[in-house]
Coordinates of C-alpha atoms in Angstrom, one line a residue:
T1 CA -6.3 44.0 -58.0
I2 CA -9.9 43.8 -59.2
N3 CA -12.5 43.4 -56.4
L4 CA -16.0 43.5 -57.9
P5 CA -18.8 44.6 -55.6
G6 CA -21.3 42.1 -54.1
T7 CA -24.2 43.4 -56.1
V8 CA -22.8 42.2 -59.5
E9 CA -24.8 39.4 -61.1
K10 CA -23.5 39.5 -64.6
I11 CA -20.3 40.4 -66.4
G12 CA -21.0 41.2 -70.0
N13 CA -19.1 40.2 -73.1
Y14 CA -15.6 41.7 -73.4
A15 CA -16.2 43.8 -70.3
F16 CA -12.5 44.1 -69.4
K17 CA -10.9 43.0 -72.8
G18 CA -8.2 45.4 -74.0
T19 CA -7.3 46.8 -70.6
S20 CA -3.9 46.4 -69.0
L21 CA -5.0 44.8 -65.7
S22 CA -2.4 42.5 -64.3
G23 CA -3.2 41.9 -60.6
S24 CA -5.5 39.5 -58.8
L25 CA -9.2 39.0 -59.5
Y26 CA -11.9 38.5 -56.9
L27 CA -15.4 37.7 -58.1
P28 CA -18.4 38.2 -55.8
N29 CA -20.8 35.5 -54.5
S30 CA -23.7 37.3 -56.2
L31 CA -22.2 36.6 -59.7
K32 CA -24.3 34.3 -62.0
S33 CA -22.8 34.6 -65.5
I34 CA -19.5 35.6 -67.1
G35 CA -19.7 36.8 -70.7
V36 CA -17.7 36.0 -73.8
G37 CA -14.1 37.3 -73.5
A38 CA -14.8 39.2 -70.3
F39 CA -11.2 39.0 -69.1
D40 CA -9.6 37.9 -72.4
S41 CA -5.9 38.4 -72.9
L42 CA -5.0 40.4 -69.7
K43 CA -2.2 39.6 -67.3
L44 CA -4.2 38.6 -64.3
T45 CA -2.3 36.4 -61.8
G46 CA -2.7 34.2 -58.7
T47 CA -5.7 32.2 -57.7
L48 CA -9.0 32.4 -59.6
T49 CA -11.9 31.3 -57.5
I50 CA -15.3 30.8 -59.3
P51 CA -18.2 31.6 -56.9
D52 CA -20.7 28.9 -56.3
S53 CA -23.4 31.1 -57.7
V54 CA -22.0 31.2 -61.3
T55 CA -23.9 28.9 -63.7
T56 CA -22.3 29.8 -67.0
I57 CA -18.8 30.8 -68.1
S58 CA -18.9 31.8 -71.7
S59 CA -16.1 31.4 -74.3
E60 CA -12.7 33.0 -73.9
A61 CA -13.8 34.5 -70.5
F62 CA -10.4 34.0 -68.9
Y63 CA -8.4 33.1 -72.0
N64 CA -4.7 34.0 -72.1
N65 CA -3.9 35.2 -68.6
K66 CA -1.4 34.1 -66.0
F67 CA -3.6 32.4 -63.3
T68 CA -1.6 29.8 -61.4
K69 CA -4.5 28.2 -59.5
L70 CA -8.2 27.6 -60.3
V71 CA -10.7 26.9 -57.5
I72 CA -14.2 25.6 -58.3
S73 CA -16.2 24.2 -55.4
Q74 CA -18.1 21.0 -55.4
N75 CA -21.1 23.1 -54.3
S76 CA -20.9 25.1 -57.5
S77 CA -23.9 25.8 -59.7
L78 CA -21.8 25.8 -62.8
T79 CA -23.3 23.9 -65.8
T80 CA -21.4 25.1 -68.8
I81 CA -17.7 25.9 -69.3
G82 CA -17.4 27.5 -72.8
N83 CA -14.8 27.3 -75.5
N84 CA -11.3 28.5 -74.5
V85 CA -12.4 29.7 -71.1
F86 CA -9.2 28.9 -69.2
R87 CA -6.9 28.2 -72.1
N88 CA -3.3 29.5 -72.1
N89 CA -2.9 30.2 -68.4
Q90 CA -0.5 28.7 -65.9
I91 CA -3.0 26.7 -63.8
S92 CA -1.0 23.8 -62.1
N93 CA -3.3 22.5 -59.4
A94 CA -5.6 19.4 -59.4
I95 CA -9.0 20.1 -60.9
A96 CA -12.2 18.3 -59.8
L97 CA -15.2 19.3 -61.9
P98 CA -18.3 19.9 -59.8
K99 CA -21.3 17.6 -60.1
S100 CA -23.4 20.4 -61.8
V101 CA -21.2 20.6 -64.9
T102 CA -22.7 19.0 -68.1
T103 CA -20.5 20.6 -70.8
V104 CA -16.8 21.4 -71.2
G105 CA -16.2 23.3 -74.4
N106 CA -13.5 23.2 -77.0
N107 CA -10.0 24.1 -75.7
A108 CA -11.5 25.0 -72.3
F109 CA -8.4 24.0 -70.3
R110 CA -5.8 23.7 -73.0
D111 CA -2.2 24.8 -72.5
N112 CA -2.0 24.9 -68.8
S113 CA -0.1 22.6 -66.3
I114 CA -3.0 20.9 -64.6
S115 CA -1.6 18.1 -62.5
K116 CA -4.7 15.9 -61.9
L117 CA -8.2 15.7 -63.1
A118 CA -11.5 14.3 -61.8
L119 CA -14.6 14.2 -64.0
N120 CA -18.0 14.4 -62.5
Y121 CA -21.0 12.1 -62.8
G122 CA -23.5 14.1 -64.9
L123 CA -21.0 15.3 -67.4
K124 CA -22.2 14.8 -70.9
S125 CA -19.8 16.5 -73.4
I126 CA -16.1 17.2 -73.5
G127 CA -15.1 19.4 -76.4
S128 CA -12.1 19.1 -78.8
E129 CA -8.7 19.8 -77.2
A130 CA -10.5 20.5 -73.9
F131 CA -7.6 19.3 -71.7
E132 CA -4.8 19.0 -74.4
S133 CA -1.2 19.9 -73.5
N134 CA -1.3 19.9 -69.7
K135 CA 0.6 17.7 -67.2
I136 CA -2.3 15.5 -66.1
T137 CA -1.2 12.3 -64.4
G138 CA -2.9 9.4 -62.8
T139 CA -6.2 7.8 -63.8
I140 CA -9.0 9.4 -65.8
N141 CA -12.3 7.7 -65.0
I142 CA -14.9 8.5 -67.7
P143 CA -18.3 8.8 -66.1
V144 CA -21.1 6.7 -67.7
T145 CA -23.0 9.9 -68.4
V146 CA -20.5 11.2 -70.9
E147 CA -21.9 10.9 -74.4
K148 CA -19.2 12.7 -76.4
I149 CA -15.4 13.2 -76.2
D150 CA -14.2 15.2 -79.1
A151 CA -10.9 15.1 -81.0
Q152 CA -7.7 15.6 -79.0
A153 CA -9.6 16.2 -75.8
F154 CA -6.8 14.7 -73.6
R155 CA -3.9 14.6 -76.1
S156 CA -0.4 15.2 -74.9
N157 CA -0.6 14.8 -71.1
Q158 CA 1.0 12.2 -68.8
I159 CA -2.2 10.2 -68.1
E160 CA -1.4 6.7 -66.8
A161 CA -4.8 5.0 -67.0
V162 CA -8.2 5.5 -68.6
I163 CA -11.3 3.7 -67.5
F164 CA -14.5 3.3 -69.5
N165 CA -17.3 1.8 -67.4
K166 CA -19.8 -0.8 -68.7
N167 CA -23.0 0.6 -70.1
S168 CA -21.4 3.9 -70.8
A169 CA -23.5 6.4 -72.8
L170 CA -20.4 7.3 -74.9
T171 CA -21.1 7.3 -78.7
T172 CA -18.4 9.6 -79.9
L173 CA -14.7 9.4 -79.2
G174 CA -12.7 11.7 -81.5
S175 CA -9.4 11.3 -83.2
Y176 CA -6.3 11.7 -81.0
A177 CA -8.5 11.9 -77.9
F178 CA -5.9 10.1 -75.7
A179 CA -2.9 10.1 -78.0
N180 CA 0.6 10.9 -76.6
N181 CA 0.1 9.9 -73.0
K182 CA 1.5 7.2 -70.7
I183 CA -1.6 5.0 -70.6
S184 CA -0.6 1.5 -69.6
N185 CA -3.8 -0.1 -68.2
A186 CA -6.2 -2.5 -69.9
I187 CA -8.7 -0.6 -72.1
M188 CA -12.3 -1.7 -72.7
M189 CA -13.8 0.2 -75.6
P190 CA -17.5 1.1 -74.9
K191 CA -20.1 -0.7 -76.9
G192 CA -21.9 2.4 -78.1
L193 CA -19.1 3.7 -80.2
T194 CA -20.0 3.6 -83.8
K195 CA -16.4 4.0 -84.9
I196 CA -12.9 3.8 -83.4
S197 CA -11.4 7.1 -84.5
S198 CA -7.9 7.7 -86.0
Y199 CA -5.0 7.9 -83.6
V200 CA -7.4 7.7 -80.6
F201 CA -4.9 5.9 -78.4
S202 CA -1.7 6.1 -80.5
N203 CA 1.6 6.5 -78.7
N204 CA 0.8 4.9 -75.4
T205 CA 1.6 1.5 -73.8
I206 CA -1.8 -0.1 -73.3
S207 CA -1.4 -3.5 -71.6
S208 CA -4.5 -5.2 -73.2
L209 CA -7.5 -4.2 -75.4
S210 CA -11.0 -5.5 -75.5
F211 CA -14.4 -4.3 -76.8
E212 CA -17.5 -4.4 -74.6
E213 CA -20.0 -7.1 -75.5
G214 CA -22.6 -5.7 -77.9
S215 CA -20.2 -3.3 -79.7
V216 CA -21.7 -1.5 -82.7
A217 CA -18.4 -0.1 -84.1
T218 CA -18.2 -0.5 -87.9
V219 CA -14.8 0.9 -88.6
I220 CA -11.4 1.1 -86.9
E221 CA -9.7 4.1 -88.5
R222 CA -6.0 4.7 -89.3
N223 CA -3.5 4.5 -86.5
A224 CA -6.2 4.1 -83.9
F225 CA -3.9 2.0 -81.6
S226 CA -0.5 2.4 -83.4
D227 CA 2.9 2.9 -81.7
Q228 CA 2.3 1.0 -78.4
A229 CA 5.7 -0.6 -78.3
K230 CA 4.0 -4.0 -78.8
S231 CA 2.6 -3.6 -75.3
I232 CA -0.9 -5.0 -75.9
K233 CA -0.8 -8.6 -74.7
G234 CA -3.2 -11.5 -74.2
T235 CA -5.7 -12.0 -77.0
L236 CA -7.5 -9.6 -79.2
E237 CA -11.0 -10.1 -80.7
I238 CA -12.3 -7.6 -83.1
P239 CA -16.1 -7.1 -82.8
A240 CA -18.3 -8.8 -85.4
S241 CA -19.8 -5.4 -86.3
V242 CA -16.6 -4.1 -87.8
T243 CA -16.6 -4.0 -91.6
S244 CA -13.2 -2.3 -92.2
I245 CA -9.9 -1.7 -90.5
N246 CA -7.9 1.1 -92.0
F247 CA -4.2 1.4 -92.6
W248 CA -1.7 1.3 -89.7
A249 CA -4.6 0.8 -87.2
F250 CA -2.5 -1.6 -85.0
T251 CA 1.0 -1.0 -86.3
G252 CA 3.6 -1.7 -83.6
A253 CA 1.0 -2.4 -81.0
L254 CA 0.5 -6.1 -80.4
N255 CA 2.2 -8.9 -78.7
V256 CA -0.7 -11.3 -78.5
E257 CA -1.3 -15.1 -78.6
S258 CA -4.2 -14.8 -81.0
L259 CA -6.1 -12.4 -83.2
T260 CA -9.7 -13.4 -83.9
F261 CA -12.9 -11.8 -85.2
G262 CA -16.3 -12.0 -83.6
K263 CA -18.8 -14.7 -84.6
N264 CA -20.5 -13.9 -87.9
S265 CA -17.9 -11.1 -88.5
K266 CA -18.9 -8.6 -91.1
L267 CA -15.3 -7.6 -91.9
I268 CA -14.8 -7.0 -95.7
T269 CA -11.5 -5.1 -96.0
L270 CA -8.1 -4.9 -94.1
G271 CA -6.1 -1.9 -95.3
E272 CA -2.4 -1.2 -95.7
A273 CA 0.0 -2.2 -92.9
V274 CA -2.9 -2.7 -90.5
F275 CA -1.1 -5.3 -88.4
T276 CA 2.6 -4.7 -89.4
N277 CA 5.5 -4.9 -87.0
N278 CA 3.7 -6.9 -84.3
I279 CA 3.8 -10.3 -82.7
I280 CA 0.6 -12.2 -83.4
K281 CA 1.2 -15.9 -83.0
K282 CA -2.2 -17.1 -84.3
V283 CA -4.5 -15.3 -86.8
V284 CA -8.0 -16.5 -87.8
I285 CA -9.2 -14.7 -90.9
P286 CA -13.0 -14.4 -90.9
S287 CA -15.0 -15.8 -93.8
S288 CA -16.5 -12.4 -94.6
L289 CA -13.2 -10.8 -95.6
V290 CA -12.8 -10.0 -99.3
T291 CA -9.4 -8.3 -99.5
V292 CA -6.3 -8.5 -97.4
G293 CA -4.8 -5.1 -98.3
S294 CA -1.3 -3.7 -99.0
G295 CA 0.4 -0.5 -100.0
G296 CA 3.6 1.4 -100.0
Q297 CA 4.1 0.8 -96.2
G298 CA 3.5 -2.9 -96.4
G299 CA 0.9 -5.5 -96.4
A300 CA -1.8 -6.0 -93.8
F301 CA 0.2 -8.6 -91.9
T302 CA 3.8 -7.8 -93.0
N303 CA 6.3 -8.7 -90.2
A304 CA 3.5 -9.6 -87.8
G305 CA 5.2 -12.6 -86.1
I306 CA 2.5 -15.0 -87.4
E307 CA 3.1 -18.7 -86.7
E308 CA -0.3 -20.1 -87.4
L309 CA -2.7 -18.8 -90.2
I310 CA -6.2 -20.1 -90.5
F311 CA -8.9 -19.1 -92.9
E312 CA -12.4 -19.8 -91.7
E313 CA -14.6 -22.2 -93.7
N314 CA -16.7 -20.8 -96.5
S315 CA -14.3 -18.0 -97.0
H316 CA -15.3 -15.1 -99.4
L317 CA -11.6 -13.9 -99.7
E318 CA -10.8 -12.9 -103.3
T319 CA -7.5 -11.0 -103.1
I320 CA -4.4 -11.6 -101.1
A321 CA -2.6 -8.3 -102.0
T322 CA 1.1 -7.4 -102.3
R323 CA 3.2 -8.4 -99.2
A324 CA 0.0 -9.3 -97.3
F325 CA 1.7 -12.0 -95.2
Q326 CA 5.4 -11.3 -96.0
I327 CA 8.1 -11.9 -93.3
N328 CA 6.3 -14.1 -90.8
K329 CA 6.8 -17.6 -89.4
I330 CA 3.9 -19.3 -91.2
S331 CA 4.7 -23.0 -91.8
S332 CA 1.5 -24.2 -93.5
V333 CA -1.2 -22.6 -95.6
V334 CA -4.4 -23.8 -97.2
I335 CA -5.6 -21.2 -99.7
P336 CA -9.4 -20.8 -99.7
K337 CA -11.1 -21.8 -103.0
S338 CA -12.6 -18.3 -103.3
V339 CA -9.2 -16.6 -103.8
K340 CA -8.7 -15.3 -107.3
T341 CA -5.4 -13.4 -106.9
I342 CA -2.3 -13.9 -104.8
S343 CA -0.1 -10.8 -105.5
F344 CA 3.6 -10.0 -105.4
N345 CA 5.5 -11.3 -102.4
A346 CA 2.2 -12.1 -100.6
F347 CA 3.7 -15.0 -98.6
G348 CA 7.4 -14.2 -99.2
N349 CA 10.0 -14.9 -96.5
N350 CA 8.1 -17.3 -94.2
T351 CA 8.8 -21.0 -93.3
I352 CA 6.1 -22.5 -95.4
K353 CA 6.6 -26.3 -95.8
N354 CA 3.1 -27.2 -96.9
L355 CA 1.0 -25.2 -99.4
S356 CA -2.3 -26.5 -100.7
F357 CA -5.5 -25.2 -102.4
E358 CA -9.1 -26.0 -101.5
A359 CA -11.0 -28.1 -103.9
G360 CA -13.0 -26.0 -106.4
S361 CA -10.4 -23.2 -106.4
V362 CA -11.0 -20.3 -108.8
L363 CA -7.4 -19.0 -108.5
T364 CA -6.2 -17.2 -111.7
T365 CA -3.1 -15.3 -110.7
I366 CA 0.0 -15.9 -108.6
G367 CA 2.3 -13.0 -108.7
E368 CA 6.1 -12.7 -108.7
Q369 CA 7.8 -13.9 -105.6
A370 CA 4.4 -14.8 -104.0
F371 CA 5.9 -17.8 -102.2
S372 CA 9.7 -17.0 -102.4
L373 CA 12.1 -17.6 -99.5
N374 CA 10.2 -20.4 -97.9
E375 CA 10.9 -24.1 -97.2
L376 CA 8.6 -25.7 -99.8
T377 CA 9.5 -29.1 -101.2
T378 CA 8.0 -31.0 -104.1
E379 CA 6.0 -33.1 -101.7
G380 CA 4.9 -30.0 -99.7
L381 CA 3.6 -28.0 -102.7
G382 CA 0.1 -29.1 -103.8
K383 CA -1.0 -29.2 -107.4
L384 CA -1.7 -25.7 -108.6
P385 CA -5.4 -25.2 -109.6
S386 CA -6.5 -25.7 -113.2
T387 CA -8.0 -22.2 -113.3
L388 CA -4.6 -20.6 -113.0
T389 CA -3.7 -18.5 -116.1
S390 CA -0.9 -16.3 -114.8
L391 CA 2.1 -17.4 -112.8
G392 CA 5.1 -15.2 -112.0
T393 CA 8.4 -16.7 -113.1
N394 CA 9.9 -16.2 -109.6
A395 CA 6.7 -17.1 -107.7
F396 CA 8.4 -20.0 -105.9
S397 CA 12.0 -18.8 -105.9
V398 CA 14.5 -19.8 -103.2
N399 CA 12.6 -22.9 -102.0
V400 CA 15.7 -25.1 -102.2
G401 CA 13.8 -28.4 -101.7
L402 CA 11.4 -27.7 -104.6
T403 CA 12.5 -29.7 -107.6
Q404 CA 9.1 -30.1 -109.4
I405 CA 6.1 -27.8 -109.8
T406 CA 2.9 -29.5 -110.9
L407 CA 0.3 -27.5 -112.8
T408 CA -3.1 -28.6 -114.0
S409 CA -4.1 -25.7 -116.3
P410 CA -5.7 -27.0 -119.6
T411 CA -3.1 -25.0 -121.7
D412 CA 0.5 -24.1 -121.0
I413 CA 0.9 -20.9 -118.9
E414 CA 3.2 -18.3 -120.5
G415 CA 6.7 -18.8 -119.3
W416 CA 5.9 -22.3 -117.9
P417 CA 6.2 -24.8 -120.8
D418 CA 5.3 -28.4 -120.1
G419 CA 8.4 -30.5 -119.5
G420 CA 10.6 -27.3 -119.2
T421 CA 12.4 -26.0 -116.1
V422 CA 12.6 -22.8 -114.2
V423 CA 15.9 -21.6 -112.7
Y424 CA 15.9 -20.3 -109.1
Y425 CA 19.3 -19.0 -108.1
G426 CA 21.1 -21.9 -109.8
K427 CA 18.5 -24.5 -108.8
L428 CA 16.4 -26.2 -111.4
A429 CA 12.7 -27.0 -110.9
K430 CA 10.9 -29.2 -113.5
I431 CA 7.6 -28.1 -114.9
V432 CA 5.0 -30.8 -115.1
Y433 CA 1.4 -30.6 -116.3
E434 CA -1.3 -33.1 -115.2
R435 CA -4.4 -32.6 -117.2

């Protein structure tokens, strides 16, 4: 047992490191600071009580011991908990940070068995992996004073709810911050976040998602809300400030009535598989969007359960990429006049009965199987734009009611001779040019 005398005010850096101490530790009420690695990698056990007089605990001070309980009084003077301070112990009790604490360092409480956690008003910074890999349950209420939560801060616990309050000072929420928990409440993302980091809430079961009015977020990074077992319900509106949503951001997360984007949205790009494997009954594509993306894992809206697809007026959309809207339940589409390219299988395997193109269309390319496996008829397929120069030979395959395809290009498109036919799985469709 280590029982330090009541005159000690400071324990210096690495004071006891390298010894074989394995009993209990009693710190005196005279103590003010504990240096770097002071009790690093010993075998100290039992309860560790931090005296109220201590203001600073430096990095690695109690790293890699066997403490089972940590006591910090609400009357504590402690302001800073350094990096790795309590990491890799066996602390299993509930922790309530005292009101004096402003900073919790990187890995400060990582790899313990903390059962519950209360954060204090006045806290400003939570370091990366600060509480990762514990057994924290219940609700984490983020005080409005917190400005920064770094990567993986609460990853891999059993947290059931996270609350961000209005007018929060939070500007940084790092990647994986709350990943791999059991969070099931409604989440409101604070307006001061400039980005929504990758995997920040992945692998939870959030019930609904919203963004505080006045959000300044410009990007939603990869997998930010992925793998929610389609638990996010209601409606989802992406803030107008967002310019890009990166791949897999909402994969397997949504079961919503509608997906919309804020008024005067600045969205330019939707990445690969952003909204795949969801249920989104209605989607309104903002006029600012230039590209609906795709990639090896699928298009932006592949298998998204879409029934109604609307493009805002005055659309700037130029490219509908490979598999962008493949495998949905879309029954009617009006292609904006700004679209230049509709790529391979972009609308394949839907229930499209009516397809038309806005007047003044500049469309040049429709790729292979772009509208295959739909329910188009001759009456339901509008005249293809005169600007079209490339048309995949299977672009309209397996639309059993389609017996005539009308083109308006000034010269015959390769593979589409005037008066000829195309064969779709034994079905013939006549090619007609109206010039």
